[in-house]
């Protein structure tokens, strides 16, 4: 057997050059007790926490593979819920930065996340049209709400009522009663997608944003409150100040929501519209936590800010209006002094919700968040389309409020996609260039150490000595920069079209350029006198030109500087002699133009990558094609050999980086991480590092480890990953009585739930075997008349020599709370009778009652028909009934006793220190009491 060639594995080391990615939303988070200073932004699969004051990244919440699509901080500020592209949700602790809780229930990307007032429940909306309510404390799903016909765009809990309101791209707004988990009202007053909704005016008004320039307002009337306050109105005395009366007319063409039997909880009535200045759709609509400031933006760079006035402020405004109207009427009427005039002033929606100001940002807004401080200052933070975070402050109460930009995070990334990357000769500095700037990064710290403005860059390299860099631009210019000062030394018009490619000569005295003007130009470095100083500076001069018949896409020198490879638009690669510029070889075979190519360190091989998705390996001696590899699922964008080897990397528009062996023609490994097309990469001169750039605005550093990579093992791991993906994509298990696809459980089948079910099955089988063995052992001991040693199971020994039944309980405890139901759902019924007996045994012992009851009730629910029809299980169910009722009552008594004890301790502490404890936790109860007293006072006043 021949020796297996070993390779070294490259692994992801870091993500940098990214401030915030476009798919998710930016949110304020509370860290170290400070509000309004820190923001969380999605960064591909991670979440970055930025300090707005210092402009520094202070925390990274590490994701897995999927891109972040939604963020929501918990009301207590200690946790951050993160929704991903694959429908999973993770809850991170902002103190430790760890994500301990994972929810899997959606089949598509998360579009909306919202906590309830206390932070105990989380509502998630998704592109799969479902809304799921999760129990954050118990780490499990509560219920799945089905009803929308398109992606859910927003979900909101009501503070006072156990209701949820959701909006969707199906033009519907739905109200859900969470006590019965059904939709009791659907609002159909929209003609297009509903992109956002908010509740204002103490949840008595709903504002919705759609695909037009209107914000529609709906009055919500809770019927219980109407019944409580249904008393005859007192007669109004003549000349008294006008009361606020709702006289809004519904807009023509949009039907109001008529009162039907379903309105037994609440009614919604359209009261008007607020006109936005933007003519496009609403992208985001939000209020601050106080509900006073309302803001929205479209697909442009303007945020429109509105203020929701309180009842007292509206009354004051109406009094002023009435005064003006009376004054005007007196002037118009000649009999005004003799008669008392009847003046009717109608209140409009604009009197209640008034425009404050517009905040204009430097680029298109992707998302925003608001904080309204007690001092009256409004802070707004924006995630912009060009990889930028800006924050503004505004004083809404000022006579003419003007937004002021307070901070801007820019240095950590480019405004547009990076199109070229280069390593310095010492492997320390990395150059990245985009449409507007060149940045130099320290590879070790990933800090940006120099930023220089440039034209649209397409190619680049470090000049030998690493003190200057050369950039080739889209307009055909060569730009020479000095790194020490960051100055542009010289700009040279090199080509008439785009300058697509640069190649440094192996003798390091010059370079060659190829452009869209069908020419290849040769340049030499030279020192010229600097006009501004006495010292000489570096410059370049053109020495020769090679004119061709087609546009030049890529040029490469051979290591011995004898040959020059030129890729042309006619899908061929031409090889020329450098000294005479005579034609040597033509490499043809690609169906589309060769975008990238590279020559190996020994000059023996040339690899070419094309838009036809193939990579071809050629011999440079005769120009014969050694192998054609189908490399990527889309165009191959960049190709580079690892120094001192015949291994090379390719990047593609299929979001992948692949490593290949040019001798054995084998695919070695795939580096996955980018979420969009990869434009370019650079391999360090030592071959230890690879940097790549993508359309997702991120730069990624990959590091070569000492871990050997064996191809057979790599293929095996790949097959396992494919199997795990196929398991997750399989049809979800169907509960008896339900049709395929109608899954009302909150979980979904994943590889983790399948593995958990397998662990339960193995534990039950081990319990059966060990129980049978122990019976046999007893029979042997009885027959022998003496104690025979019992063979010990090594698994039970590893758990501390526990009993087989205790081992089953340990397995149940080890399953994640969020995966428990789904694991039991995929469990075959043959294991259920044994589990019911074991659950009875465990409940009798009185430990983990909550977990055991959860398992028991779920099994009874999904296997009800089979369990009740099985006569053997009737006595087991009878026993379970007795033990469960008694043990649950005991647990309830213990909890009640503990609560009473804590209440007593709280009263004792308050009496001693005269300080109110747990104010935050009880404030909502006190608020309810205050409202009840207020209602009673109103009734007393009216009567």
Steps between C-alpha positions, in 0.01 A plus 500: 500500500639841399553783744205735548593858425421719799386858480467762772155634585408867462245630753307825542695737721310830499244725333599864455430799275131471588308751712150362445337274241182592318257219578444564871402801710702721736389526867610690809621270780567570866849411620662592831179682593535755216214560257545663161875438478525147362336355189474144371529452124480183288835409342442203267466203742625700802364793699735790576449730799637848422578782743361812329705736712839340429416343163640166622375144475475375860326163466440236233212255540625201304252343260510164324461501120175674413467874444330716767166647385342645815599634845293581808632596848314374807315758716745449790793569266685183601431290190486536125280280280656433158307357203679324215452428131414131559218580745691432824507743793776530758486700822835646606597631841646850462701449820689189390449518121387135490193364324355234727144475368411391144150480355436304179149529362496703180586367155607835351673822603386684814343838410373623837587449868325664793503441877199557721515766774662277763732316260354157579361435152643560154293521180676417175370556148654340193495479123329160543181699591483361857521685831635307800481606865792368707534464877844651565522387864404138434698507171216343304234590245148582617298503178515553125253748348408431137292736291713731288540411134836675454800604710425648844649851520428597862365350823410696815380396846247722676604604851167486679325221308614150410480584130742502207473704181686402183536648153602328179583543135156350427352850574340370822530610863391220733405509868564186703350402836789324674269338758334294227777531235271601219458800272188688606531798263652567158532858379459524122528876449832489313546466126871406509752330729504617863869560575472620859265578784528670841271565795478852644277703738502238778426225245177671397626574149667288234718656228578291191748563220436363154641523145369853444572841655233470771524395862152374586364554852245269664321558829481193724207468738516225762140390559557407866607856578202641307263288711670621819465866397156481334321777687283791373708805406458812719346804336757753385453852634485784251830675425720234657823396329456245222565135574704290260253325275588236244362625171746338260348398171606172340694540178302444182559171328631316808234304686481528877508187707132440579398376841427129491460225760880464498525851653421369847860579612571826314397707202726684253384807312699693242534863609718646227847510349825682556666590172871426472734706289649189342312354204638146529410219738555508875812295578498541879244648737577525872427683825728555794425319826293786640273487194531877455733518198397331175748470210506336159711491186474373144765383257674840507725678752234695696350403837170675571440566871155562651389575856189340651346765725347417838132569576588813697712636214226428246240669727724808530539509122122471450436780750730725300323401179161576658621839622626589153178379336284711738715806440470454125126446522458821704686700240293352216165547668347845552271359773785335681470727808132427555482124436702213632657329198489127447849397386577144397868394493579157370810317610710338228755223527771760431406671829582181690807386304715790387810500282818587690789490252671301229843345559706481180778242508805474276374188317190283462362374831472126555375507862486728804425505873385771740551589865312790663683609816316641806667837429303520175788421262434254220790281387474324167754251364509386136647206315560624147520316171869583450640315805470796736346578840391856583329646806305825532345691789186712486298705751135452392371756755715781355318766289690407181673166569813438294665154496871498591732216400674378815713210376597301194669160475686490168861393547421132546401435138458614140189674368479261204617152399873429519622407149870439565717363783876474548744381766824677586822300461533453880143353532408774751309763297192437287384745234132521405363741240144582398317762294602795716783408736811293562549359850805341656429250778723346762450126450575416866266754666256545204512875563486747211829693514467717190212620279560679170243623249525359150302447181316173430777243564520171308852369570792576729836394642761608755811653342815304610603641836133533613521880523280577199201338332379511139127498415346437157161669451185461292581817307835356388721695740794387710504655847818490710464553877756553776399299811696699758324828421186359339545738205429439133843534338400480137213421265586371151257449212600145403209367291200644319258250655493310830837383631404140579827344611846571645793259534825579680808376315701226678815721497290763689621784273170558326155366420262437215140625456214377284194705413180522303674701225641171357854573614758366745744761633834447671613738776824553695545656842723808514598769748416858402559831673213607723385856440391547864820368664869450439471120507415280207175309481384187323340526158431273203573533129360305206756300301307287246149431370357176361192563285242218472174431316275460807449660844754378757342354817801362689882500471757283683880470486663157520739473801809500277370814320535333160129465423195722534149355508220726374130413534281647225130563452487236222518223771866418426824548691798607290859437618771740378877518545581798724823604328381501139120510558469220244202265522576159657177309590125536487292325769146454375215287634298727728148582383499844669780752564777415747455741792795388713814291474828431676832328426661259750827587681709272274343622175381149410123555526249771423146482646220701339157581644210603281145628507398157365555370860795282399863506605752359251855395587749532214867415452708806410749295299265387219173675591316170545196484731577262786153512655175691486323529839141604555594731788202714603125529449548852359779706340854445632607848613856457627777241498838496675768237569631444852871599492751215469233244414266376228194567716274787401188680624200603293207725591159512335171680488356194679629646833775235535879485510649168389850359522629266227803282434631574148710178492232251605208713370314454827275729697661533844260713705227761481510813716142609568414821678414774254131562432530676163718487188874492573691749287865433579752345737867531588736229625784621724861451378551237771178318403380505863219751448225562248283813489177515297245772424136471410185686398383459864755779578706271725868414480588158638835374619572127469797345678697185422511269802733214587207259480545248218211465258437152358278501192310180587403644840404831338269322253346303789433822694347653190266202457398527867424871461289425191312229691431738788368759257276241333363391841401858578334539158296178529127520563414585857346216703120502497298473819202261476192703406694770314565527127848530352630856528251606771754498782379707793792402723764767536808287433635356179698189417874566510803274526519590872143381567566177305814438706311574823228249400771243425650557846159439660455180297847375596431579867168309493665204327781501758232510775325197345826304468620584851159419653501161323860437614414583862204259492729228364758583766237462776396163355866383485562614859187316613602183317859515630388585850765769531570856378659500155676826392288710261674603173513884494407692186785742411252777399328485840843492666597819312193675648605400852365141514136612487194283437369451142187705573708786644707493179182559293418799723852640449453476123174696525669766710778531239261587215464872433164638612431645155556159333310278745158490330641445152723218629199325653299557182741298284517220760337172383196386700669171599708695753204688649361222732840463667533877529157531666599241763829678559330839523265360764803375695681836471197707601453284808857587603401869480798646313482712182119500507469783248720329238333161551147642476596681181620173344199306630234745377665531160517121453136464607399774260667361188437128567157535661319259267756218528543538877126494577438203272778296667354302794847430642558872559172568688645417848813706420286801406292457819815501714637800310175687562527452877873571534502799265210678674648450845858593406398807297289617796804459727721702264232770475476515881878535528507781244208674675672470836826636357320793340327581827837480675660735250211746530545494881876560467435784257260668745750455785782655295280788390393566856864507616654709222187683381602426141272347239641172359431339166351824368554407137335159534186635670460833320266356237266368773498838674425669168198274454376596849545871422301465178223317681478778762501761223202324334314492831563875546372570148179307567451684828558838328255424221222390736 
